[in-house]
PDB file of C-alpha atoms and ligand atoms in Angstrom:
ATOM      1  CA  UNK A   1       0.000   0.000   0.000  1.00 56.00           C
ATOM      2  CA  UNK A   2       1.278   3.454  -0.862  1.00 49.00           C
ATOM      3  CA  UNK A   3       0.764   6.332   1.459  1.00 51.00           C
ATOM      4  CA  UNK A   4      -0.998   9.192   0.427  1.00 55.00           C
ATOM      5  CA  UNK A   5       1.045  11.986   1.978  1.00 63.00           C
ATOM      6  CA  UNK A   6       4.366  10.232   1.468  1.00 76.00           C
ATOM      7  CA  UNK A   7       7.240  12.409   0.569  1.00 86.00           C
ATOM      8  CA  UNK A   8      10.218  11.243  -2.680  1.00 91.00           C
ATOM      9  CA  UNK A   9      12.789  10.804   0.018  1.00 93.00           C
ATOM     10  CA  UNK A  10      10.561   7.431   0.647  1.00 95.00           C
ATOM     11  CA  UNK A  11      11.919   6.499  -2.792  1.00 95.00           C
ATOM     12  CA  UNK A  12      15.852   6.392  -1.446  1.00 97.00           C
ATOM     13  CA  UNK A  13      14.801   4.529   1.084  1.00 98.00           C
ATOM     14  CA  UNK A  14      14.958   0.718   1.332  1.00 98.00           C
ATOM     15  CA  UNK A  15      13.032  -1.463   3.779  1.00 98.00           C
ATOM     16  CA  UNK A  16      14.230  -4.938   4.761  1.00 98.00           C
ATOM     17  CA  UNK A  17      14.511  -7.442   7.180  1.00 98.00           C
ATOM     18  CA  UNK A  18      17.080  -6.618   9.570  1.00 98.00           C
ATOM     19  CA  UNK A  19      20.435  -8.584  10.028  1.00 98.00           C
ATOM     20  CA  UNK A  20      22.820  -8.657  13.494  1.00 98.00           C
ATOM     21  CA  UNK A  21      24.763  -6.060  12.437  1.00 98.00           C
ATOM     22  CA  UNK A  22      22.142  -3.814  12.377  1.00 98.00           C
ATOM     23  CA  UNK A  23      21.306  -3.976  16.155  1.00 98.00           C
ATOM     24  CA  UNK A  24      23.829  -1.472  17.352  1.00 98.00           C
ATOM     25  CA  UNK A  25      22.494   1.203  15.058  1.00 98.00           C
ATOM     26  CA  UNK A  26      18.732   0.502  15.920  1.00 98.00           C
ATOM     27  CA  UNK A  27      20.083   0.994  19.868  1.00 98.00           C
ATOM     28  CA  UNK A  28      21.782   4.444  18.574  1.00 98.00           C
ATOM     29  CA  UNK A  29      18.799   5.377  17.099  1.00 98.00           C
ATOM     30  CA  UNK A  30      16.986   4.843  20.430  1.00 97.00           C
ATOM     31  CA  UNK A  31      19.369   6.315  22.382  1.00 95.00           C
ATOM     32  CA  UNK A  32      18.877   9.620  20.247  1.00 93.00           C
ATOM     33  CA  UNK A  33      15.457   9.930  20.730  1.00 92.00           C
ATOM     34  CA  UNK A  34      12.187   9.797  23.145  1.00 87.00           C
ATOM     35  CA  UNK A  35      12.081   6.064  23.091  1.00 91.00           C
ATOM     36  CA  UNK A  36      12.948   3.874  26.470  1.00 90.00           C
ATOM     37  CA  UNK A  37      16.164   2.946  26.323  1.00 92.00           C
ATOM     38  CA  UNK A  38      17.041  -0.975  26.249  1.00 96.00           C
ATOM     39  CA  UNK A  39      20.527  -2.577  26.472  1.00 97.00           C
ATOM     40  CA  UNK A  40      22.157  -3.586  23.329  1.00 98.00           C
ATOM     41  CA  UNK A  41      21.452  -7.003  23.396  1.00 98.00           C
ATOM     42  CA  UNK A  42      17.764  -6.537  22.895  1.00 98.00           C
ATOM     43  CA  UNK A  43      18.187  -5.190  19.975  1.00 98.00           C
ATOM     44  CA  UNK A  44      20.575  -7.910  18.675  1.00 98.00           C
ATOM     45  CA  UNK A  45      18.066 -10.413  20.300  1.00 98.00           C
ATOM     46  CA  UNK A  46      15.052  -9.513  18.267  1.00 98.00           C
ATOM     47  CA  UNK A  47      16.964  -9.520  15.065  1.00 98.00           C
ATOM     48  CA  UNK A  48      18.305 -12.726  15.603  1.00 98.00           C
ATOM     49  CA  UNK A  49      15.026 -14.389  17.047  1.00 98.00           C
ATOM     50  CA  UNK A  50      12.220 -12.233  15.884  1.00 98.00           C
ATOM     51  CA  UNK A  51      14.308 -10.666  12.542  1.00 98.00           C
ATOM     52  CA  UNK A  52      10.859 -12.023   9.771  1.00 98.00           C
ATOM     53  CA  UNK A  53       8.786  -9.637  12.100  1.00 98.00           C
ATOM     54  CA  UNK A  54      11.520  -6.796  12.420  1.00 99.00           C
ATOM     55  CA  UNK A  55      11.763  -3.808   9.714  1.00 99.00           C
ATOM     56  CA  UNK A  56      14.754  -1.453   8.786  1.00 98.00           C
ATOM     57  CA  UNK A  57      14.712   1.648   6.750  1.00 98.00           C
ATOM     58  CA  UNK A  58      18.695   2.712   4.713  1.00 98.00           C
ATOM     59  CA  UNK A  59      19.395   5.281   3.129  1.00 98.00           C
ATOM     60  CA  UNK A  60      22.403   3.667   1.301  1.00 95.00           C
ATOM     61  CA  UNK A  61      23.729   2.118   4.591  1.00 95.00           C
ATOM     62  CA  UNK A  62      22.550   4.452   7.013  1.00 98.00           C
ATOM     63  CA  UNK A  63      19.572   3.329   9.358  1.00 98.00           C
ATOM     64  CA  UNK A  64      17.218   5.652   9.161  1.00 98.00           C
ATOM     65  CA  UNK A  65      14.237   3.730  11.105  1.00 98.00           C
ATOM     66  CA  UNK A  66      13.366   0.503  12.170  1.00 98.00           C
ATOM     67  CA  UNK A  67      10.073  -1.585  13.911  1.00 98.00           C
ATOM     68  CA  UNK A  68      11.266  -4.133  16.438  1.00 98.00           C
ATOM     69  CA  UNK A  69       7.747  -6.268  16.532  1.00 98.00           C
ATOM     70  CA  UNK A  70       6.673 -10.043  16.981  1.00 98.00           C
ATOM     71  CA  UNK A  71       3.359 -12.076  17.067  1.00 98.00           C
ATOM     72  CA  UNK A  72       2.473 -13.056  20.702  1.00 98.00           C
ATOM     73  CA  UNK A  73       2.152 -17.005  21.395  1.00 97.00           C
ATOM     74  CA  UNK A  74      -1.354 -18.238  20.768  1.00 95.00           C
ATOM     75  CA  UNK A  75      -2.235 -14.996  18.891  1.00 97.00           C
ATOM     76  CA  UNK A  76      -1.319 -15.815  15.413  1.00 97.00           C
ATOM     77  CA  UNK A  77      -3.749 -13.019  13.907  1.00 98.00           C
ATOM     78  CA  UNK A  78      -1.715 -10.251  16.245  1.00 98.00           C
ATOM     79  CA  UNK A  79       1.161  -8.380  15.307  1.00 99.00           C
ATOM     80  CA  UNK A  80       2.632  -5.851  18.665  1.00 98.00           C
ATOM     81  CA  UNK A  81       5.039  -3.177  17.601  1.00 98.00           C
ATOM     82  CA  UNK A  82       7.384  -2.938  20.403  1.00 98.00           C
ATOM     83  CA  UNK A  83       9.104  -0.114  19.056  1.00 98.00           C
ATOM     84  CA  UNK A  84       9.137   2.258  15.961  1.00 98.00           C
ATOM     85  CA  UNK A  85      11.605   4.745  15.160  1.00 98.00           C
ATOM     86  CA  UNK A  86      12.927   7.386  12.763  1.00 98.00           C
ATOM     87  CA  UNK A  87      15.620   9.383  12.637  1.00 97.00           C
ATOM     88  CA  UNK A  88      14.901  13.022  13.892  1.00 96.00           C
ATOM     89  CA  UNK A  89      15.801  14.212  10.172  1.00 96.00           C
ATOM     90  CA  UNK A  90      13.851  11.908   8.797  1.00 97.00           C
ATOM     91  CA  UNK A  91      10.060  12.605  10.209  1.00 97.00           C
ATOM     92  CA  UNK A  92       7.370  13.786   8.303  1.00 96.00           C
ATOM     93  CA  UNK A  93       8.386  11.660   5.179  1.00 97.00           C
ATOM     94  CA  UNK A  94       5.783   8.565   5.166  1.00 97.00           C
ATOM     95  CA  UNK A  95       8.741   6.489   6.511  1.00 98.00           C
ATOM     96  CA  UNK A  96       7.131   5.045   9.686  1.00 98.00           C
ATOM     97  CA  UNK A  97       4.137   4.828   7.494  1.00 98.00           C
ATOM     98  CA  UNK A  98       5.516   2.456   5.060  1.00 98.00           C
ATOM     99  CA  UNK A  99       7.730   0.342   7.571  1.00 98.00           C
ATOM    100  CA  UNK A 100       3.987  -0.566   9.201  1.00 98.00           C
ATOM    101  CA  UNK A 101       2.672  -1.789   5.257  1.00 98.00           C
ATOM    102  CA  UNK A 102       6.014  -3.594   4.511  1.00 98.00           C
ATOM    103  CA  UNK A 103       5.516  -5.455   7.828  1.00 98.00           C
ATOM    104  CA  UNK A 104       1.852  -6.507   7.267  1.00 98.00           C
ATOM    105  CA  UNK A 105       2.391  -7.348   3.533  1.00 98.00           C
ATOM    106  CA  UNK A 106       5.047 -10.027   4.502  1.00 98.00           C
ATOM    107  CA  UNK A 107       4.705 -13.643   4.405  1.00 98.00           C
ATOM    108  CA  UNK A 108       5.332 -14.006   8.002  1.00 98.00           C
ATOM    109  CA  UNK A 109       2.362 -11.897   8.620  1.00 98.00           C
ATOM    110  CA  UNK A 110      -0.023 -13.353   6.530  1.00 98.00           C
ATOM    111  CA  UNK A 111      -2.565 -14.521   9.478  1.00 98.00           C
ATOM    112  CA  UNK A 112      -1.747 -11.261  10.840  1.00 98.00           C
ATOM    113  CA  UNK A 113      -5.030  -8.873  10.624  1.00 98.00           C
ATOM    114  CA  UNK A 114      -4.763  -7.127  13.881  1.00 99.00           C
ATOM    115  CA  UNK A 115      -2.118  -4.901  14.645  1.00 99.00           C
ATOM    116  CA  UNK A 116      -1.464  -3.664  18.391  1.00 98.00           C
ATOM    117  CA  UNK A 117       1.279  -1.077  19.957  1.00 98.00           C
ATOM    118  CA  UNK A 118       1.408   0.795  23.484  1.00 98.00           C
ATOM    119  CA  UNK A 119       1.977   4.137  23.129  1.00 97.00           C
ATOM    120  CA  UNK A 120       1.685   7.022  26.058  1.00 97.00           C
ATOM    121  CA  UNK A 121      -0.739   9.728  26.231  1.00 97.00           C
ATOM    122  CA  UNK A 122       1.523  12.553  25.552  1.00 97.00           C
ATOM    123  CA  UNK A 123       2.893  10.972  21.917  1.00 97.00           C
ATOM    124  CA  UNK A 124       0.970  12.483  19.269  1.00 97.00           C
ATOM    125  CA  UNK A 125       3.107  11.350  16.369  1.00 97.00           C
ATOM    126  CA  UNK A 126       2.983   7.912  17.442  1.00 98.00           C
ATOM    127  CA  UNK A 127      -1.064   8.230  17.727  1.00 98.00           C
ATOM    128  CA  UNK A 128      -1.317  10.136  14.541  1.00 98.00           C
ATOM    129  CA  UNK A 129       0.747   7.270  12.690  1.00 98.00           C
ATOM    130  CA  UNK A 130      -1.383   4.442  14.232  1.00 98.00           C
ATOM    131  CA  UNK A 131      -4.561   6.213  13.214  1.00 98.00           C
ATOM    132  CA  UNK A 132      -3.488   6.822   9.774  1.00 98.00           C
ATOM    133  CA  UNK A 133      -2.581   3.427   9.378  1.00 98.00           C
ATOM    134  CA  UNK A 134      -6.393   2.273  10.350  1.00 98.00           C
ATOM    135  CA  UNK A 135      -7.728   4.779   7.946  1.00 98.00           C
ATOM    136  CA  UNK A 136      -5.528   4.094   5.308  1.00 97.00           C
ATOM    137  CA  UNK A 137      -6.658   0.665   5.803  1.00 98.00           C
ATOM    138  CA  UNK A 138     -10.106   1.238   6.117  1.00 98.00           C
ATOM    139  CA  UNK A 139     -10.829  -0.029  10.074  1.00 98.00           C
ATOM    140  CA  UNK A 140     -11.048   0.816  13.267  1.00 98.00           C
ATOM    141  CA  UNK A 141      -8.367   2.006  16.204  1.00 98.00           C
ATOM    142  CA  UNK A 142      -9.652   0.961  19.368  1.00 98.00           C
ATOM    143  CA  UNK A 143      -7.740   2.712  22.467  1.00 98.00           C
ATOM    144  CA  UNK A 144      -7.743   0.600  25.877  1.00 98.00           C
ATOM    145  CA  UNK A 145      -5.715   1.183  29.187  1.00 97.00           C
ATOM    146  CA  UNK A 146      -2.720  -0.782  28.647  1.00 98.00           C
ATOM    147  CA  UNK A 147      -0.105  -0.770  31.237  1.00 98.00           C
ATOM    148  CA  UNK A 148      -1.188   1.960  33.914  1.00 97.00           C
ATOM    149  CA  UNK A 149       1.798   3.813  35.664  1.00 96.00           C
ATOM    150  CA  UNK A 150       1.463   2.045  38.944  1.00 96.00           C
ATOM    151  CA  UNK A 151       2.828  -0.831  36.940  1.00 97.00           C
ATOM    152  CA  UNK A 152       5.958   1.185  35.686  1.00 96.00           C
ATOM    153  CA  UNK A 153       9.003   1.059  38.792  1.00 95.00           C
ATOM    154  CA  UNK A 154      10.604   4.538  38.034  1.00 90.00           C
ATOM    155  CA  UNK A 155       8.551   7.772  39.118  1.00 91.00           C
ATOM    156  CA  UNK A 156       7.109   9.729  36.384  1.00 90.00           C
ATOM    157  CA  UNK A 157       6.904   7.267  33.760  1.00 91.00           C
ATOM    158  CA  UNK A 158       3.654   7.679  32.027  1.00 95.00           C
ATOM    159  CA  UNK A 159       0.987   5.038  31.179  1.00 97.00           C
ATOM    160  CA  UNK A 160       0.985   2.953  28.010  1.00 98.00           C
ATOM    161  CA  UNK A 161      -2.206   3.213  26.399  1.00 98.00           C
ATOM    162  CA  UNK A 162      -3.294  -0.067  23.914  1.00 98.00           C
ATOM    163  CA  UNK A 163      -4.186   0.571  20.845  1.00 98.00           C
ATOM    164  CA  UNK A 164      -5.318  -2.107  18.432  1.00 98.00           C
ATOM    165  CA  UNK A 165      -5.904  -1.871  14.717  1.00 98.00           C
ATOM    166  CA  UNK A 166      -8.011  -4.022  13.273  1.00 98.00           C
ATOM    167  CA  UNK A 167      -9.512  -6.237  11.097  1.00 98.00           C
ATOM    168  CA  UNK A 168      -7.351  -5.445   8.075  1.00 98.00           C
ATOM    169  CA  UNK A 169      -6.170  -7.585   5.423  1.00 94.00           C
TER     170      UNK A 169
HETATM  171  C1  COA B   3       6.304   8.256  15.695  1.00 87.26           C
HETATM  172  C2  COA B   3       7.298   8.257  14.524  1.00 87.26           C
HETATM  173  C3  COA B   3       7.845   6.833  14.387  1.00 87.26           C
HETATM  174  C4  COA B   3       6.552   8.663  13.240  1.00 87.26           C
HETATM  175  O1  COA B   3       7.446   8.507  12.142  1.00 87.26           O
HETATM  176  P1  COA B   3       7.283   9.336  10.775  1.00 87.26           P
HETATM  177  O2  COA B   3       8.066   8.648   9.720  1.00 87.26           O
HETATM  178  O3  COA B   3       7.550  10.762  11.021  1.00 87.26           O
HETATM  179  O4  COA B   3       5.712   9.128  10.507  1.00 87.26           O
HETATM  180  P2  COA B   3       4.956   9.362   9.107  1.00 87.26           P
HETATM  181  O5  COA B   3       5.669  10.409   8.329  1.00 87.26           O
HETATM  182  O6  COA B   3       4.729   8.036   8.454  1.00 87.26           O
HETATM  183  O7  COA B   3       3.576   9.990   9.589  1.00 87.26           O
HETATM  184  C5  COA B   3       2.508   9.190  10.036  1.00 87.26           C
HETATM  185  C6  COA B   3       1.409  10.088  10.593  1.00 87.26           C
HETATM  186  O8  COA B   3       1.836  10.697  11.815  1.00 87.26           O
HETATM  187  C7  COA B   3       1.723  12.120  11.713  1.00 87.26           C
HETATM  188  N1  COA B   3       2.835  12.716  12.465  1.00 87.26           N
HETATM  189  C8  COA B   3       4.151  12.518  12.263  1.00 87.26           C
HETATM  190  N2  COA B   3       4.856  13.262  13.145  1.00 87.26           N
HETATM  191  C9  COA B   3       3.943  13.935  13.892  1.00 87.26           C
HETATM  192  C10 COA B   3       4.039  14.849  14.977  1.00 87.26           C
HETATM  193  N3  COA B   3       5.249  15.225  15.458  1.00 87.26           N
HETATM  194  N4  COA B   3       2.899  15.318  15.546  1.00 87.26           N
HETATM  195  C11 COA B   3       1.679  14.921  15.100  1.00 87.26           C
HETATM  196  N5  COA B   3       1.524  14.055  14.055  1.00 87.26           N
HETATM  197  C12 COA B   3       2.650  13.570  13.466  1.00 87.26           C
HETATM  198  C13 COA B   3       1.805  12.403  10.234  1.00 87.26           C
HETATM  199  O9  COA B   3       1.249  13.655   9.933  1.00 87.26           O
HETATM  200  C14 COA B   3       1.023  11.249   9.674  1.00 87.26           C
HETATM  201  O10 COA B   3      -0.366  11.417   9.874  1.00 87.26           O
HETATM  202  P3  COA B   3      -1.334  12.054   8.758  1.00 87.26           P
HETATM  203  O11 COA B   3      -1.125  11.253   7.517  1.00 87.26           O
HETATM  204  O12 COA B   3      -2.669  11.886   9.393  1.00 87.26           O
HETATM  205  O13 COA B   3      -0.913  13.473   8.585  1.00 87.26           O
HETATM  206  C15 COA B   3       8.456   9.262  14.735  1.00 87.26           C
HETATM  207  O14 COA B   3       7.913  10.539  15.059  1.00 87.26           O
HETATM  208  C16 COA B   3       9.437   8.872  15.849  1.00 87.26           C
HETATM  209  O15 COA B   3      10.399   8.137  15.613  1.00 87.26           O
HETATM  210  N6  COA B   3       9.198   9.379  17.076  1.00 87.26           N
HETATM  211  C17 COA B   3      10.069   9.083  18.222  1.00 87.26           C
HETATM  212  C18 COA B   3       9.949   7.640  18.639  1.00 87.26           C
HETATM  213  C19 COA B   3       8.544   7.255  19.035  1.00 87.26           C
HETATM  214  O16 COA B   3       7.868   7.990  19.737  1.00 87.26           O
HETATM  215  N7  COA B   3       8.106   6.053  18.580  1.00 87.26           N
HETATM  216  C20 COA B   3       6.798   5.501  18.858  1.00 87.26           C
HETATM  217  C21 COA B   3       6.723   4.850  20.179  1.00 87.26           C
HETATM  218  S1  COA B   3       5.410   3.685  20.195  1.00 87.26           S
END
């Protein structure tokens, strides 16, 4: 699926399943932006163990974004983002947009026709790309308490709201 507001910088841009190699820059990329932070190794984990469900935008060789994601046990039909990212410089481009559709459209997604993420009140890009991805694929967004902040051990963390898209084929 093409987006309808994407920019021609989505044309230098390639999106593929991610190798090793490209854990340490996807755990750069955190580090230089609003996302939690995770160690290293999580990074390398899920493209070693969960790479078929894993996306990363190059520009030539540089990362530019990547979606760390996997389908839960016993919920073939589900697909969870854990985490989506762009490069600062990169926003505003459909890039995020089109990681999500080169995800869904792959073979290891094809029972997948639900799509869920957490994302916190406050993040309104992350809210606005969900939503566009249930109107660009014609269904709903339902939003449901996630993971309340009584759950989270450091002070100020804010709650996760669910939000699942879904059905879409
Ligand atoms: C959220 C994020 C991945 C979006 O990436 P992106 O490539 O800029 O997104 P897209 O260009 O595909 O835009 C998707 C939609 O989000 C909207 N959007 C993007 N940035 C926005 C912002 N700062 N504020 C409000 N809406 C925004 C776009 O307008 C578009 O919606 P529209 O078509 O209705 O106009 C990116 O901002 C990011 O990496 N943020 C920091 C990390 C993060 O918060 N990740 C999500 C945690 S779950």
């Amino acid at each position: 699926m093409t987006s309808k507001t994407e920019s021609p910088i989505v044309d230098q841009v390639t999106f593929d399943i991610p190798s090793v190699k490209d854990g340490t820059s996807m755990w750069e990329l955190v580090n230089n932006s609003s996302l939690d932070q995770n160690s290293p190794y999580k990074y390398l984990m899920m493209c070693e163990y969960f790479s078929e469900t894993c996306v990363v935008a190059k520009e030539k060789d540089k990362l530019v974004g990547f979606i760390t994601a996997f389908i839960p046990p016993q919920r073939s039909n589900v697909i969870f983002i854990w985490q989506i990212g762009i490069d600062s410089s990169y926003r505003g481009n459909g890039i995020a947009s089109k990681m999500l559709n080169t995800l869904v459209e792959r073979e290891s997604c094809k029972f997948v026709c639900y799509m869920e993420a957490t994302v916190t009140p406050s993040n309104e890009a992350s809210q606005s790309l969900f939503k566009r991805f249930a109107r660009d694929h014609d269904t709903t967004c339902e939003v449901t308490t996630g993971f309340p902040e009584e759950l989270f051990p450091e002070e100020g963390h804010e709650e996760e709201l669910t939000f699942r898209i879904g059905p879409f084929s």
